[in-house]
């Protein structure tokens, strides 16, 4: 009841902000998202956003 052990993630944050750590996986995911945007495949864009957000949590928890 009083414990908060849930994972806090910036799931509403738009990925791709400057100043964040970028690895090859980030670049791969962002390239995929950009291609999906170019193809107007918005469900795939959403998928990529989720994958990027989830992947970014790894960065923030590793510090
Ligand atoms: Zn990364």
Short mmCIF file of N, CA and C in Angstrom, two decimals, residues 11-60:
data_model
loop_
_atom_site.label_atom_id
_atom_site.label_comp_id
_atom_site.label_asym_id
_atom_site.label_seq_id
_atom_site.Cartn_x
_atom_site.Cartn_y
_atom_site.Cartn_z
N UNK A 11 6.96 7.69 -20.57
CA UNK A 11 6.32 7.11 -21.74
C UNK A 11 5.62 8.16 -22.59
N UNK A 12 5.31 9.30 -22.00
CA UNK A 12 4.66 10.35 -22.76
C UNK A 12 5.66 11.28 -23.43
N UNK A 13 6.91 11.14 -23.04
CA UNK A 13 7.93 12.00 -23.61
C UNK A 13 8.17 11.63 -25.07
N UNK A 14 8.39 12.64 -25.86
CA UNK A 14 8.70 12.40 -27.26
C UNK A 14 10.17 12.02 -27.39
N UNK A 15 10.44 10.87 -27.94
CA UNK A 15 11.83 10.43 -28.09
C UNK A 15 12.57 11.29 -29.12
N UNK A 16 13.85 11.29 -29.06
CA UNK A 16 14.64 12.00 -30.04
C UNK A 16 15.07 13.37 -29.59
N UNK A 17 14.92 13.66 -28.30
CA UNK A 17 15.38 14.95 -27.79
C UNK A 17 16.89 15.02 -27.82
N UNK A 18 17.39 16.22 -28.00
CA UNK A 18 18.83 16.40 -28.01
C UNK A 18 19.36 16.32 -26.58
N UNK A 19 20.63 16.00 -26.46
CA UNK A 19 21.26 16.00 -25.16
C UNK A 19 21.13 14.68 -24.44
N UNK A 20 20.51 13.69 -25.08
CA UNK A 20 20.42 12.39 -24.45
C UNK A 20 21.47 11.47 -25.04
N UNK A 21 21.77 10.45 -24.27
CA UNK A 21 22.72 9.46 -24.76
C UNK A 21 22.15 8.76 -25.99
N UNK A 22 22.95 8.64 -27.00
CA UNK A 22 22.52 7.96 -28.22
C UNK A 22 23.47 6.81 -28.51
N UNK A 23 22.91 5.62 -28.63
CA UNK A 23 23.74 4.47 -29.02
C UNK A 23 23.27 3.97 -30.38
N UNK A 24 23.90 2.95 -30.88
CA UNK A 24 23.55 2.46 -32.21
C UNK A 24 22.12 1.93 -32.25
N UNK A 25 21.67 1.40 -31.11
CA UNK A 25 20.30 0.90 -31.04
C UNK A 25 19.32 2.06 -31.14
N UNK A 26 19.63 3.17 -30.46
CA UNK A 26 18.81 4.38 -30.57
C UNK A 26 18.72 4.82 -32.03
N UNK A 27 19.86 4.86 -32.69
CA UNK A 27 19.89 5.32 -34.07
C UNK A 27 19.08 4.40 -34.96
N UNK A 28 19.18 3.12 -34.70
CA UNK A 28 18.45 2.14 -35.51
C UNK A 28 16.94 2.33 -35.34
N UNK A 29 16.52 2.50 -34.10
CA UNK A 29 15.10 2.68 -33.82
C UNK A 29 14.58 3.99 -34.40
N UNK A 30 15.39 5.04 -34.28
CA UNK A 30 14.95 6.34 -34.80
C UNK A 30 14.90 6.34 -36.32
N UNK A 31 15.83 5.64 -36.94
CA UNK A 31 15.82 5.53 -38.39
C UNK A 31 14.56 4.79 -38.85
N UNK A 32 14.20 3.75 -38.11
CA UNK A 32 12.99 3.00 -38.44
C UNK A 32 11.75 3.86 -38.26
N UNK A 33 11.76 4.69 -37.21
CA UNK A 33 10.61 5.56 -36.98
C UNK A 33 10.50 6.62 -38.07
N UNK A 34 11.65 7.16 -38.47
CA UNK A 34 11.63 8.19 -39.50
C UNK A 34 11.11 7.62 -40.83
N UNK A 35 11.52 6.36 -41.11
CA UNK A 35 11.06 5.74 -42.34
C UNK A 35 9.55 5.50 -42.28
N UNK A 36 9.07 5.07 -41.12
CA UNK A 36 7.64 4.84 -40.94
C UNK A 36 6.87 6.15 -41.10
N UNK A 37 7.43 7.24 -40.59
CA UNK A 37 6.79 8.55 -40.74
C UNK A 37 6.73 8.94 -42.21
N UNK A 38 7.82 8.68 -42.93
CA UNK A 38 7.87 9.02 -44.35
C UNK A 38 6.83 8.23 -45.13
N UNK A 39 6.56 7.02 -44.67
CA UNK A 39 5.56 6.17 -45.33
C UNK A 39 4.16 6.39 -44.76
N UNK A 40 4.05 7.33 -43.81
CA UNK A 40 2.78 7.63 -43.16
C UNK A 40 2.16 6.39 -42.52
N UNK A 41 3.03 5.54 -42.04
CA UNK A 41 2.59 4.32 -41.35
C UNK A 41 2.59 4.63 -39.85
N UNK A 42 1.51 5.27 -39.41
CA UNK A 42 1.52 5.83 -38.06
C UNK A 42 1.43 4.78 -36.98
N UNK A 43 0.87 3.63 -37.30
CA UNK A 43 0.86 2.57 -36.27
C UNK A 43 2.28 2.07 -36.03
N UNK A 44 3.08 2.06 -37.10
CA UNK A 44 4.48 1.66 -36.93
C UNK A 44 5.28 2.75 -36.22
N UNK A 45 4.92 4.01 -36.50
CA UNK A 45 5.56 5.12 -35.78
C UNK A 45 5.32 4.97 -34.28
N UNK A 46 4.08 4.66 -33.92
CA UNK A 46 3.75 4.45 -32.51
C UNK A 46 4.54 3.30 -31.93
N UNK A 47 4.63 2.21 -32.69
CA UNK A 47 5.44 1.07 -32.23
C UNK A 47 6.87 1.49 -31.95
N UNK A 48 7.44 2.25 -32.88
CA UNK A 48 8.82 2.69 -32.73
C UNK A 48 8.97 3.61 -31.52
N UNK A 49 7.97 4.49 -31.31
CA UNK A 49 8.03 5.38 -30.15
C UNK A 49 8.05 4.58 -28.86
N UNK A 50 7.24 3.54 -28.80
CA UNK A 50 7.21 2.69 -27.61
C UNK A 50 8.55 1.99 -27.42
N UNK A 51 9.08 1.46 -28.51
CA UNK A 51 10.37 0.76 -28.43
C UNK A 51 11.48 1.70 -28.00
N UNK A 52 11.47 2.92 -28.56
CA UNK A 52 12.49 3.90 -28.21
C UNK A 52 12.37 4.29 -26.75
N UNK A 53 11.14 4.56 -26.30
CA UNK A 53 10.93 4.97 -24.91
C UNK A 53 11.39 3.86 -23.96
N UNK A 54 11.04 2.62 -24.32
CA UNK A 54 11.42 1.50 -23.46
C UNK A 54 12.93 1.32 -23.46
N UNK A 55 13.53 1.50 -24.62
CA UNK A 55 14.97 1.36 -24.73
C UNK A 55 15.69 2.46 -23.95
N UNK A 56 15.13 3.68 -23.97
CA UNK A 56 15.75 4.80 -23.27
C UNK A 56 15.79 4.58 -21.76
N UNK A 57 14.84 3.82 -21.25
CA UNK A 57 14.82 3.53 -19.82
C UNK A 57 16.09 2.79 -19.43
N UNK A 58 16.57 1.94 -20.33
CA UNK A 58 17.82 1.22 -20.08
C UNK A 58 18.97 2.20 -19.87
N UNK A 59 18.99 3.25 -20.70
CA UNK A 59 20.02 4.27 -20.55
C UNK A 59 19.94 4.94 -19.18
N UNK A 60 18.72 5.36 -18.82
CA UNK A 60 18.56 6.16 -17.61
C UNK A 60 18.79 5.33 -16.35
#
